[in-house]
Coordinates of C-alpha atoms and ligand atoms in Angstrom, one line a residue:
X248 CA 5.1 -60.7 -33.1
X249 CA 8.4 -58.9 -33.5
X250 CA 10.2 -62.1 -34.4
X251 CA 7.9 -63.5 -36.7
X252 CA 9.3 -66.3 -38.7
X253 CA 12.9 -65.4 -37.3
X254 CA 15.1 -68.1 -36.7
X255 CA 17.3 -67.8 -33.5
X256 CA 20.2 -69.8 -32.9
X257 CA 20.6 -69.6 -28.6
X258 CA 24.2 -70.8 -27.2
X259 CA 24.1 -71.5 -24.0
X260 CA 27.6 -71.6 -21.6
X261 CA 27.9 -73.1 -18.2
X262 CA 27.0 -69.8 -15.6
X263 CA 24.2 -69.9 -13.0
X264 CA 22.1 -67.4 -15.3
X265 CA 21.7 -70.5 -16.9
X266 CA 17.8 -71.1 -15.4
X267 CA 17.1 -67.8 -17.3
X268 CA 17.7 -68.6 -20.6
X269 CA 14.5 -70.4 -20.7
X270 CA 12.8 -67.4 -20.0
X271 CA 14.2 -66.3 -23.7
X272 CA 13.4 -69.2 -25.3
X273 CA 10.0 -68.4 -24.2
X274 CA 10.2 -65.2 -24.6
X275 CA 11.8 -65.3 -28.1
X276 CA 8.6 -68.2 -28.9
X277 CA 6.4 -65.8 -27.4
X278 CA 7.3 -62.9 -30.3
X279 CA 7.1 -65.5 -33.0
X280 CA 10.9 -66.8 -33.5
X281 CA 11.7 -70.1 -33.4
X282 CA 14.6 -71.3 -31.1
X283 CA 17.2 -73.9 -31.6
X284 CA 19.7 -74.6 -28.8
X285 CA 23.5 -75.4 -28.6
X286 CA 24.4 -76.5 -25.1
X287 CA 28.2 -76.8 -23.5
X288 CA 28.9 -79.4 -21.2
X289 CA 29.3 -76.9 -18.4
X290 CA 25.7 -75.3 -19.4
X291 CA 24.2 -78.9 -18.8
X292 CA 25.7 -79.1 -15.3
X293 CA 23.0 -76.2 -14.5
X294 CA 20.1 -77.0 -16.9
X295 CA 19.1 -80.8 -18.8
X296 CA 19.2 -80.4 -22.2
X297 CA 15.7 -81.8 -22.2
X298 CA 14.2 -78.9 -20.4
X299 CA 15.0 -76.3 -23.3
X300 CA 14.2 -79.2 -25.7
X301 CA 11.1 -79.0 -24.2
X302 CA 10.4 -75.3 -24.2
X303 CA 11.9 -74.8 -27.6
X304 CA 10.5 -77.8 -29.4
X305 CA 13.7 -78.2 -31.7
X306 CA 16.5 -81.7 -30.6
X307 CA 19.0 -79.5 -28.6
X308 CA 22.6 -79.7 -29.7
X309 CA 25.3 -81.0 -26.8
X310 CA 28.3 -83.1 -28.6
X311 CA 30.1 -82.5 -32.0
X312 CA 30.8 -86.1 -32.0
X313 CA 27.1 -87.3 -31.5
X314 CA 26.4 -89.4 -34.2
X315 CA 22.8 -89.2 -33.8
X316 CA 22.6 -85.2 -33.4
X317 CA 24.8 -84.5 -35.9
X318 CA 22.6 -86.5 -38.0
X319 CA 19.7 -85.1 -37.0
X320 CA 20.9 -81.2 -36.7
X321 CA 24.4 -80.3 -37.6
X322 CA 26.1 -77.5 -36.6
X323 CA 27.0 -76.2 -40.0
X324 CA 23.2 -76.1 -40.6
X325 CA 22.3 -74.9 -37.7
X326 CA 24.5 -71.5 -38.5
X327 CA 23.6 -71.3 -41.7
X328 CA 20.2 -71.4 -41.1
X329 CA 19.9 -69.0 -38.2
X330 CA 19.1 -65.8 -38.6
X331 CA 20.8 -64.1 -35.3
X332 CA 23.2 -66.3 -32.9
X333 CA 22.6 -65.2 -29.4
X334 CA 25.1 -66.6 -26.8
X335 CA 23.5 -66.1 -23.2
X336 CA 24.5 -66.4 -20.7
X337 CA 27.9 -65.8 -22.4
X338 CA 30.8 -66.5 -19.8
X339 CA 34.4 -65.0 -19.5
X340 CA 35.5 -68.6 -20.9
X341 CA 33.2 -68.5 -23.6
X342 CA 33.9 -64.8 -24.6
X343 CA 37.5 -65.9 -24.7
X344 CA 37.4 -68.3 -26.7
X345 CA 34.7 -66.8 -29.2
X346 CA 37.6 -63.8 -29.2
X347 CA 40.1 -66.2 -30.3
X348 CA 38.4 -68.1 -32.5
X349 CA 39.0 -71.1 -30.7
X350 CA 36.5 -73.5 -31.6
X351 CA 36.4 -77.3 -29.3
X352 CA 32.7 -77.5 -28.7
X353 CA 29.2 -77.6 -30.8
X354 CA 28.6 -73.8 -29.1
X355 CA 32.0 -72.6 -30.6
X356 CA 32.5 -74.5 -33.5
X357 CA 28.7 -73.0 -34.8
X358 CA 29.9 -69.3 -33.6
X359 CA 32.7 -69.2 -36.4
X360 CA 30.5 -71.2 -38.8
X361 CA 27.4 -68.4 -38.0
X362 CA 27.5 -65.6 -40.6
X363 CA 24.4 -63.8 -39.5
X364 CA 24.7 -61.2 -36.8
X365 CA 25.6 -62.3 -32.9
X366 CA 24.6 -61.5 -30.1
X367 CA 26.2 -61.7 -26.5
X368 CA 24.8 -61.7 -22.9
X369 CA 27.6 -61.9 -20.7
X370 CA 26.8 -63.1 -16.7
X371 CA 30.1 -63.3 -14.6
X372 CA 31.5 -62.5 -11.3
X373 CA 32.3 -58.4 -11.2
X374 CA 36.5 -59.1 -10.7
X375 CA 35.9 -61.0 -13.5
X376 CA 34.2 -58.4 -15.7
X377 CA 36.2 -55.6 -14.6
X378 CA 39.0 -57.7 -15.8
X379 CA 41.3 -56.7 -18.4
X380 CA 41.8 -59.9 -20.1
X381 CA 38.1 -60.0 -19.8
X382 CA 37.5 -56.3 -21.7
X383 CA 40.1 -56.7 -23.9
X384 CA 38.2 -59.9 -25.5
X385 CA 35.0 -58.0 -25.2
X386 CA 36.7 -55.0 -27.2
X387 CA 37.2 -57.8 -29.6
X388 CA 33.9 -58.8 -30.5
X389 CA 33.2 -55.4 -30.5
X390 CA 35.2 -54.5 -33.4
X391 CA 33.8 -57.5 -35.2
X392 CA 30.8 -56.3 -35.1
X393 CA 29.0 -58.4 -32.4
X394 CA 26.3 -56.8 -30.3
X395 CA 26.9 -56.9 -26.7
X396 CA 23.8 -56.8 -24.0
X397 CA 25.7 -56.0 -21.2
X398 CA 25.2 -56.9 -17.9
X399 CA 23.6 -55.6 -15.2
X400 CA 24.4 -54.7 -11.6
X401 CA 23.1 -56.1 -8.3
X402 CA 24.0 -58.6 -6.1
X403 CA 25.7 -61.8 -7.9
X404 CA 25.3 -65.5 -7.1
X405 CA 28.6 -65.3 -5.5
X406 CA 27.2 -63.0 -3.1
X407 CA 29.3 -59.9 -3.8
X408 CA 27.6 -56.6 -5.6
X409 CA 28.7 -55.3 -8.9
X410 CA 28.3 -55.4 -12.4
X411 CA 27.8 -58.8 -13.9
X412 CA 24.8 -60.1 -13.5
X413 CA 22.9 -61.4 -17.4
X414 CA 20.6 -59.1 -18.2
X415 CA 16.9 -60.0 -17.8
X416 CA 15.5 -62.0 -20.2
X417 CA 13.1 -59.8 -21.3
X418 CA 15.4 -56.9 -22.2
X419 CA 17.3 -59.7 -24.1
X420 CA 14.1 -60.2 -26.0
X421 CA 13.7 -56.2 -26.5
X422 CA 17.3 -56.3 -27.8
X423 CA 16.7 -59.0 -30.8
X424 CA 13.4 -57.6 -31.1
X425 CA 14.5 -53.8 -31.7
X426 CA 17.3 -55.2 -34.1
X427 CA 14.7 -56.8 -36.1
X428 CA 12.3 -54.0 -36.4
X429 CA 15.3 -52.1 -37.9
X430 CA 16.3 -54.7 -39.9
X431 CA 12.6 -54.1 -41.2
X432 CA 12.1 -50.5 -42.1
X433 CA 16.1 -51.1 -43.8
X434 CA 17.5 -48.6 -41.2
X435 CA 20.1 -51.2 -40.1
X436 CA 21.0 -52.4 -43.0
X437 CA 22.6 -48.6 -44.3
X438 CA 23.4 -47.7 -40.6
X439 CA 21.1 -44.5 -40.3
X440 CA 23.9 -42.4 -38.2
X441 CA 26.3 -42.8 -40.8
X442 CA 28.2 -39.4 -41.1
X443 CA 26.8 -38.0 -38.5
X444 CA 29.0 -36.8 -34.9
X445 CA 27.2 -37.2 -31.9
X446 CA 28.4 -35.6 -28.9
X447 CA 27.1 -37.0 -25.3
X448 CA 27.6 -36.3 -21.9
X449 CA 27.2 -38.5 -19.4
X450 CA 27.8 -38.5 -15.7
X451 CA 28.0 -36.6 -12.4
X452 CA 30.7 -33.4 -12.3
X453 CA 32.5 -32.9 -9.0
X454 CA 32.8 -29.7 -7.5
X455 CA 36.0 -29.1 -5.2
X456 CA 35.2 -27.9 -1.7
X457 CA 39.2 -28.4 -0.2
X458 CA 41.8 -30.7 -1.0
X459 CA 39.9 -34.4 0.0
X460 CA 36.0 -33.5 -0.2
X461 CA 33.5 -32.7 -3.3
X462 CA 30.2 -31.8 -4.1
X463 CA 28.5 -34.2 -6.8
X464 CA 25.7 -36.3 -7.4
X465 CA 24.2 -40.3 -7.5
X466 CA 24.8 -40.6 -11.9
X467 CA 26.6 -43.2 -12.5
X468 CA 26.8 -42.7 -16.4
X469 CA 24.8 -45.4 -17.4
X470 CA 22.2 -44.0 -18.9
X471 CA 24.7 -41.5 -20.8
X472 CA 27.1 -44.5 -22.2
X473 CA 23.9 -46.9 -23.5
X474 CA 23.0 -43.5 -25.5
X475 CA 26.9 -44.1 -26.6
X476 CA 27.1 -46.9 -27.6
X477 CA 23.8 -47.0 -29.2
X478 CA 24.9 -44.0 -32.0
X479 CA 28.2 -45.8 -32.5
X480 CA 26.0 -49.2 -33.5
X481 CA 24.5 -46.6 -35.6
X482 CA 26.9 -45.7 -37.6
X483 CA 27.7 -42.5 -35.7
X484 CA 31.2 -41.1 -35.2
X485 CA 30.8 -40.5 -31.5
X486 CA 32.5 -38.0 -28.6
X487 CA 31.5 -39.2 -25.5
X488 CA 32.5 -36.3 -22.3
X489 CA 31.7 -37.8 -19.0
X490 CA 32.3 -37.3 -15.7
X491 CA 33.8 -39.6 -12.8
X492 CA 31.6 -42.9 -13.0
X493 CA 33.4 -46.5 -12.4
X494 CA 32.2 -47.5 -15.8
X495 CA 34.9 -48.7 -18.2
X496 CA 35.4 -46.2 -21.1
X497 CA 33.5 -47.5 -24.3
X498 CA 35.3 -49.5 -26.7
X499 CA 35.6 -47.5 -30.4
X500 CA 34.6 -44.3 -29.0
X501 CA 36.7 -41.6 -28.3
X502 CA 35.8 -40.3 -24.7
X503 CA 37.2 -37.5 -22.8
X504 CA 36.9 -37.1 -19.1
X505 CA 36.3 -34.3 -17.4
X506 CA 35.6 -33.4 -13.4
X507 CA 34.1 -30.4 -13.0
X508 CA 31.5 -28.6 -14.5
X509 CA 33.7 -26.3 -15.7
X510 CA 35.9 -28.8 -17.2
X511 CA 33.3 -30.2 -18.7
X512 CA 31.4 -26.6 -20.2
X513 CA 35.0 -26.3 -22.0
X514 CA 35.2 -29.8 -23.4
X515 CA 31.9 -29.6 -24.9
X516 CA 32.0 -26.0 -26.3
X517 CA 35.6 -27.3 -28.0
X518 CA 33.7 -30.6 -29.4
X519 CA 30.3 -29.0 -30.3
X520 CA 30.4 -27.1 -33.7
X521 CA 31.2 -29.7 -35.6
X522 CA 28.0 -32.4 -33.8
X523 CA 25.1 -32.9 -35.6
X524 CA 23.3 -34.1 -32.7
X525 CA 24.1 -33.3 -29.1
X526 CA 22.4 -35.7 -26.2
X527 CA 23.7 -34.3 -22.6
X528 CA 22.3 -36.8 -20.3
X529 CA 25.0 -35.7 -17.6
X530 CA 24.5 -34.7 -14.6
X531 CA 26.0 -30.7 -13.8
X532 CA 26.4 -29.4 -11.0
X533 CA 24.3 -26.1 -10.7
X534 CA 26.7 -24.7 -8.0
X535 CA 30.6 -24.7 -7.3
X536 CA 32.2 -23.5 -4.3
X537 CA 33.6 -20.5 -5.2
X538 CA 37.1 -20.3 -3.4
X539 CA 37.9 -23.9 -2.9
X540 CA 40.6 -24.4 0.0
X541 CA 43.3 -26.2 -1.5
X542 CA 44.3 -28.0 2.1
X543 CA 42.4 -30.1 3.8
X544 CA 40.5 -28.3 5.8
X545 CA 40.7 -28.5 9.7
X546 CA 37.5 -30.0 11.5
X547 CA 35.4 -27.5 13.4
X548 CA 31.8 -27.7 14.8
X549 CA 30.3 -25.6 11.9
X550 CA 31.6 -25.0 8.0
X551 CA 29.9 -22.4 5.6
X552 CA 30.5 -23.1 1.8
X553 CA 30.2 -19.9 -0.3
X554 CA 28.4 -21.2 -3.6
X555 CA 28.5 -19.5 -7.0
X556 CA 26.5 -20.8 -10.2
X557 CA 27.9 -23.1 -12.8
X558 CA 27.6 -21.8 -16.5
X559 CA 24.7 -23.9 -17.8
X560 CA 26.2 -25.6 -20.5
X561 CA 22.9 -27.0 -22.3
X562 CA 21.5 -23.4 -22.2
X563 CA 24.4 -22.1 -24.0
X564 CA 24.3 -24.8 -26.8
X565 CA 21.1 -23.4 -27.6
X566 CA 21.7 -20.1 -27.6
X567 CA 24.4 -21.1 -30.5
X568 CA 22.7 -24.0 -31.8
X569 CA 22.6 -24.0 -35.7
X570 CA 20.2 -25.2 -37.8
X571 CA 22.4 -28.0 -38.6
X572 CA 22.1 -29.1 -35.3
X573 CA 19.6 -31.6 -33.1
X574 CA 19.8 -30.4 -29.4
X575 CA 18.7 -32.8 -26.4
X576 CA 18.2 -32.1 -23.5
X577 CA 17.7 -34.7 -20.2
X578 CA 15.3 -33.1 -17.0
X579 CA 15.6 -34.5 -13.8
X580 CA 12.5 -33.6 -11.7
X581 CA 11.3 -34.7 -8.5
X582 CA 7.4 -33.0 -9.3
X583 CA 5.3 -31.6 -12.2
X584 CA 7.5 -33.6 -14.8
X585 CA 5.8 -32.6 -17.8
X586 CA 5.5 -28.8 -16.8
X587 CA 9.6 -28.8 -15.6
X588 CA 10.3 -30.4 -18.6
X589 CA 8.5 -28.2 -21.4
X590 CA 9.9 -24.8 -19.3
X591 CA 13.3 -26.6 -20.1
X592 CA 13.0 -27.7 -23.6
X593 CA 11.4 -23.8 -24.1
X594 CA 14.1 -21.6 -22.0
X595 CA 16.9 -24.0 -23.5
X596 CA 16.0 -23.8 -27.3
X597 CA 15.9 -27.6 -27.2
X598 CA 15.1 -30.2 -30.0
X599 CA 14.1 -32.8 -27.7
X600 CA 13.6 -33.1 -23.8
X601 CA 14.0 -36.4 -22.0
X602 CA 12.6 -36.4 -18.6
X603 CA 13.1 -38.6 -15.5
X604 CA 11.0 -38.5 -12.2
X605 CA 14.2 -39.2 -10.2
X606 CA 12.5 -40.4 -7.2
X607 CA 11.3 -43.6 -8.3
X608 CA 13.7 -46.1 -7.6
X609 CA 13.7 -48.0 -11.0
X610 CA 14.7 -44.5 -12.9
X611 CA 16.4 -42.3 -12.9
X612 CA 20.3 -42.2 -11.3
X613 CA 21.9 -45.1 -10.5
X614 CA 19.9 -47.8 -11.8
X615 CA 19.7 -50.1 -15.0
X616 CA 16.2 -48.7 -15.8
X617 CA 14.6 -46.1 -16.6
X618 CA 10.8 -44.4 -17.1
X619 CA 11.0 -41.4 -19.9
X620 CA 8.8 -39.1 -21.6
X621 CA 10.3 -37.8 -24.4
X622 CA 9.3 -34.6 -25.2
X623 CA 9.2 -31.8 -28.5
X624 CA 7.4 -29.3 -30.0
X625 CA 4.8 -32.2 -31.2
X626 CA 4.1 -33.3 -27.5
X627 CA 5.1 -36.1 -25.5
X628 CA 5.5 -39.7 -25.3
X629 CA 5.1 -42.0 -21.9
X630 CA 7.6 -44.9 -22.3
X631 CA 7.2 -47.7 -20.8
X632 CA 10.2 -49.0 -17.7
X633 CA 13.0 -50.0 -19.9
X634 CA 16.7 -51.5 -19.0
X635 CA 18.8 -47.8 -20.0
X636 CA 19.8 -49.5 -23.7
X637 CA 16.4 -50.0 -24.5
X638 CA 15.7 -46.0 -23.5
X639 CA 19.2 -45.3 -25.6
X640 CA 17.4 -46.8 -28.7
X641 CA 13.8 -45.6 -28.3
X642 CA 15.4 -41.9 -27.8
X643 CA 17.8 -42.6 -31.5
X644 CA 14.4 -43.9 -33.1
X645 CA 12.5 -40.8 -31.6
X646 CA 15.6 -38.1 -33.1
X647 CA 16.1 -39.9 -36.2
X648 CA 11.7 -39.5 -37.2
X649 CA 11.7 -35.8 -37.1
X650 CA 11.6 -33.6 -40.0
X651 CA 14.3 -31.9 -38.2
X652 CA 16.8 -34.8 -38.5
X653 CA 16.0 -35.7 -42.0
X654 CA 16.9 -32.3 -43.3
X655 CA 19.9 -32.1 -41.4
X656 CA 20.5 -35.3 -43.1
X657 CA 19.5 -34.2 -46.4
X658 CA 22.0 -31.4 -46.0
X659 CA 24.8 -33.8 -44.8
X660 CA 24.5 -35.8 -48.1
X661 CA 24.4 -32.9 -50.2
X662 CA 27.2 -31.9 -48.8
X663 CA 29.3 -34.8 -48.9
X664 CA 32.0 -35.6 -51.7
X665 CA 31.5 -37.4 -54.2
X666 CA 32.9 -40.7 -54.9
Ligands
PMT929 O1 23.9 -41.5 -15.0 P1 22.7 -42.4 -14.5 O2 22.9 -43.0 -13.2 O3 22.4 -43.4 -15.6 O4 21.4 -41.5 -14.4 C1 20.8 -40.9 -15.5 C2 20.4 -39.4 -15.2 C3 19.3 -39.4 -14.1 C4 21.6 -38.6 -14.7 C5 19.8 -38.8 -16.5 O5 18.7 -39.6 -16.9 C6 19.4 -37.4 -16.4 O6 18.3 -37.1 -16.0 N1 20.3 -36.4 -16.7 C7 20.2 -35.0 -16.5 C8 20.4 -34.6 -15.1 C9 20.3 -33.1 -14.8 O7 21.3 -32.5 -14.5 O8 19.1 -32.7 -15.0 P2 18.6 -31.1 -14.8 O9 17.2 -31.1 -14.9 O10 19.3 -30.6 -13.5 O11 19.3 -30.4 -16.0 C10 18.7 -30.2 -17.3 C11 19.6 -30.3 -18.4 O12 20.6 -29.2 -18.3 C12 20.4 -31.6 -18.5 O13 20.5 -32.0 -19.8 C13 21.8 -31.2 -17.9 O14 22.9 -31.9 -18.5 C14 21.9 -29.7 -18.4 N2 22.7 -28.8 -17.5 C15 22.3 -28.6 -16.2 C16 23.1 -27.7 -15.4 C17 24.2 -27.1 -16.0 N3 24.9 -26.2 -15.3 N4 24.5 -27.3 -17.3 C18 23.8 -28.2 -18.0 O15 24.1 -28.4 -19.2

């Protein structure tokens, strides 16, 4: 019962994820919150008011100019009493006009009257996330502090495949749930990353065979950019280096992009010294070709490819790591997880292992989800099949519980000036 006695304010805008939103008002019921609804008029062309009436037991709120709901709810009250606004699904129009504090409907008018913390599901077409107008209003709420579940990717409604469609309603769940459990132990409140640099890696590295063709792998970055964007809602001043993925670069954090494996051994070994905690969920390539041909090269019925090894970048971090410093490490293994895993975190002078089995299909590269044990010197814990954000958080609570982190936190404040 997560949400116990939390009161949740749901806005609901007019997208075909519509039909899900029920599944959080059950959902959000289900953890012991209590739900009370704002509708649009487009919202009500999917879904009757009456059914999330229904489901949430609260009047549902349509029209600012309702005499009888504004009697009965108001949407003054209705912000002021909420404890979290969650707008889902949250379309490009609605993210607009929440970034411009434009405010002709019950939904908007109660978003600029909500003080408590907001949070955004958005479900569009993938042109129109990929948009600029689109991310530059995102980046918006961003900076004012709203949380953003982001979407998923799949096949849309329209048909097409890309990223866009509302996360599942149980992740959305897991998302004001987490929130709350931090909001709980006080973590939130003081932001526990504050003053602490995080460097990440995300993403495949490409290794040059001639002019036109690479070596590489299936990461997309995802599971590299949730662990992002999770320290920066931290508190953490973040470095993000990542390789070639089609994911737009994270708003607020300062990311570098690299190719190769060698681009990206000398970004991180410029960036590292001064990162408290390093996560490198990329994905290096082991080998590079070791004389690439820069022409094309000419078709023939057999090509050999001379391979030489990459530096392993992880394994040099530990080598150097201080005692200042919290070293994680990601394993990808196909067998023997565990034992792979713990030969890692040992030969690398790791803090922390997380390890994927990549060949289930919900985990690993590629995918929203993922299945993790995290791994230390304590032993290791089985989570549960998580959307990536969810993995992000669970692997910040994970660093930010061990006596390791606490001291290098200890010594960060002692350090610090004084006011
Ligand atoms: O990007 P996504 O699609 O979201 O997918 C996520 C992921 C599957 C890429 C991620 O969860 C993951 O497992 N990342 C590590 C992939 C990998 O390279 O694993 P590995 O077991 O081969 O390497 C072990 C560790 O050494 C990794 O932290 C890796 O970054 C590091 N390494 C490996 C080789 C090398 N030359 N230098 C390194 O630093």
């Amino acid at each position: 019962m997560k949400l116990k006695n939390r009161k949740m304010l749901l806005g609901v805008s007019g997208g075909i994820a519509c039909y899900k939103s029920l599944e959080i008002v059950r959902g959000i019921r289900e953890a012991g919150g209590s739900v009370s609804v704002v509708m649009t008029r487009s919202a009500m062309e999917f879904v009757k008011p009456l059914v999330f009436q229904t489901l949430s037991e609260n009047p549902v709120a349509t029209s600012l100019f309702s005499l009888e709901e504004e009697s009965k709810i108001g949407h003054i009250k209705l912000s002021e009493n909420a404890d979290a606004m969650l707008v889902a699904p949250a379309t490009a129009n609605i993210i607009a006009k929440m970034a411009h504090g434009i405010a002709d409907d019950y939904l908007t008018t109660a978003y600029l009257a909500c003080s408590a913390p907001v949070f955004v599901a958005p479900a569009m077409n993938h042109h129109m996330w990929d948009h600029p107008a689109l991310q530059d209003n995102l980046a918006l709420l961003v900076k004012r502090n709203l949380h953003i579940i982001h979407p998923g990717s799949g096949y849309l409604a329209c048909g097409s495949y890309g990223t866009g469609r509302m996360a599942e309603p149980g992740e959305i769940v897991t998302v004001l749930e987490d929130y709350f459990d931090r909001i709980t132990t006080g973590e939130q409140a003081e932001k526990p990353l504050n003053n602490i640099r995080v460097l990440v890696t995300a993403g495949p590295t490409r290794e040059r065979i001639d002019a036109v063709r690479f070596l590489s792998n299936d990461s997309s970055g995802k599971m590299g950019y949730a662990l992002a964007e999770k320290c920066r809602q931290l508190g953490a001043d973040v470095i993000l280096i990542s390789g070639p993925t089609a994911l737009s670069p994270p708003v607020d954090i300062e990311t570098i992009q690299v190719k190769s494996a060698l681009e990206m051994y000398s970004a991180v070994m410029a960036n590292s010294e001064q990162a408290q905690v390093i996560i490198k969920a990329a994905a290096v390539s082991d080998f590079r070709v070791e004389t690439p041909n820069p022409q094309k090269t000419k078709k023939s019925e057999r090509m050999t490819l001379e391979l030489v090894k990459n530096p392993d970048i992880l394994k040099t971090l530990g080598d150097r790591k201080t005692s200042n410093q919290f070293l994680v490490g990601f394993a990808a293994e196909s067998q023997n997880v565990l034992y792979y895993a713990e030969q890692k975190l040992k030969e690398k002078n790791l803090d922390l292992i997380v390890a994927n089995n990549i060949l289930q299909k919900d985990a690993g590269f590629d995918v929203d989800t993922n299945r993790v044990l995290l791994i230390d010197g304590d032993g290791s814990i089985d989570l549960p099949l998580l959307s990536k954000e969810v993995v992000a958080g669970r692997i910040l609570d994970h660093i930010m519980a061990t006596d390791k982190f606490r001291s290098i936190m200890a010594t960060k404040l002692k350090n610090a000036p004084s006011a």
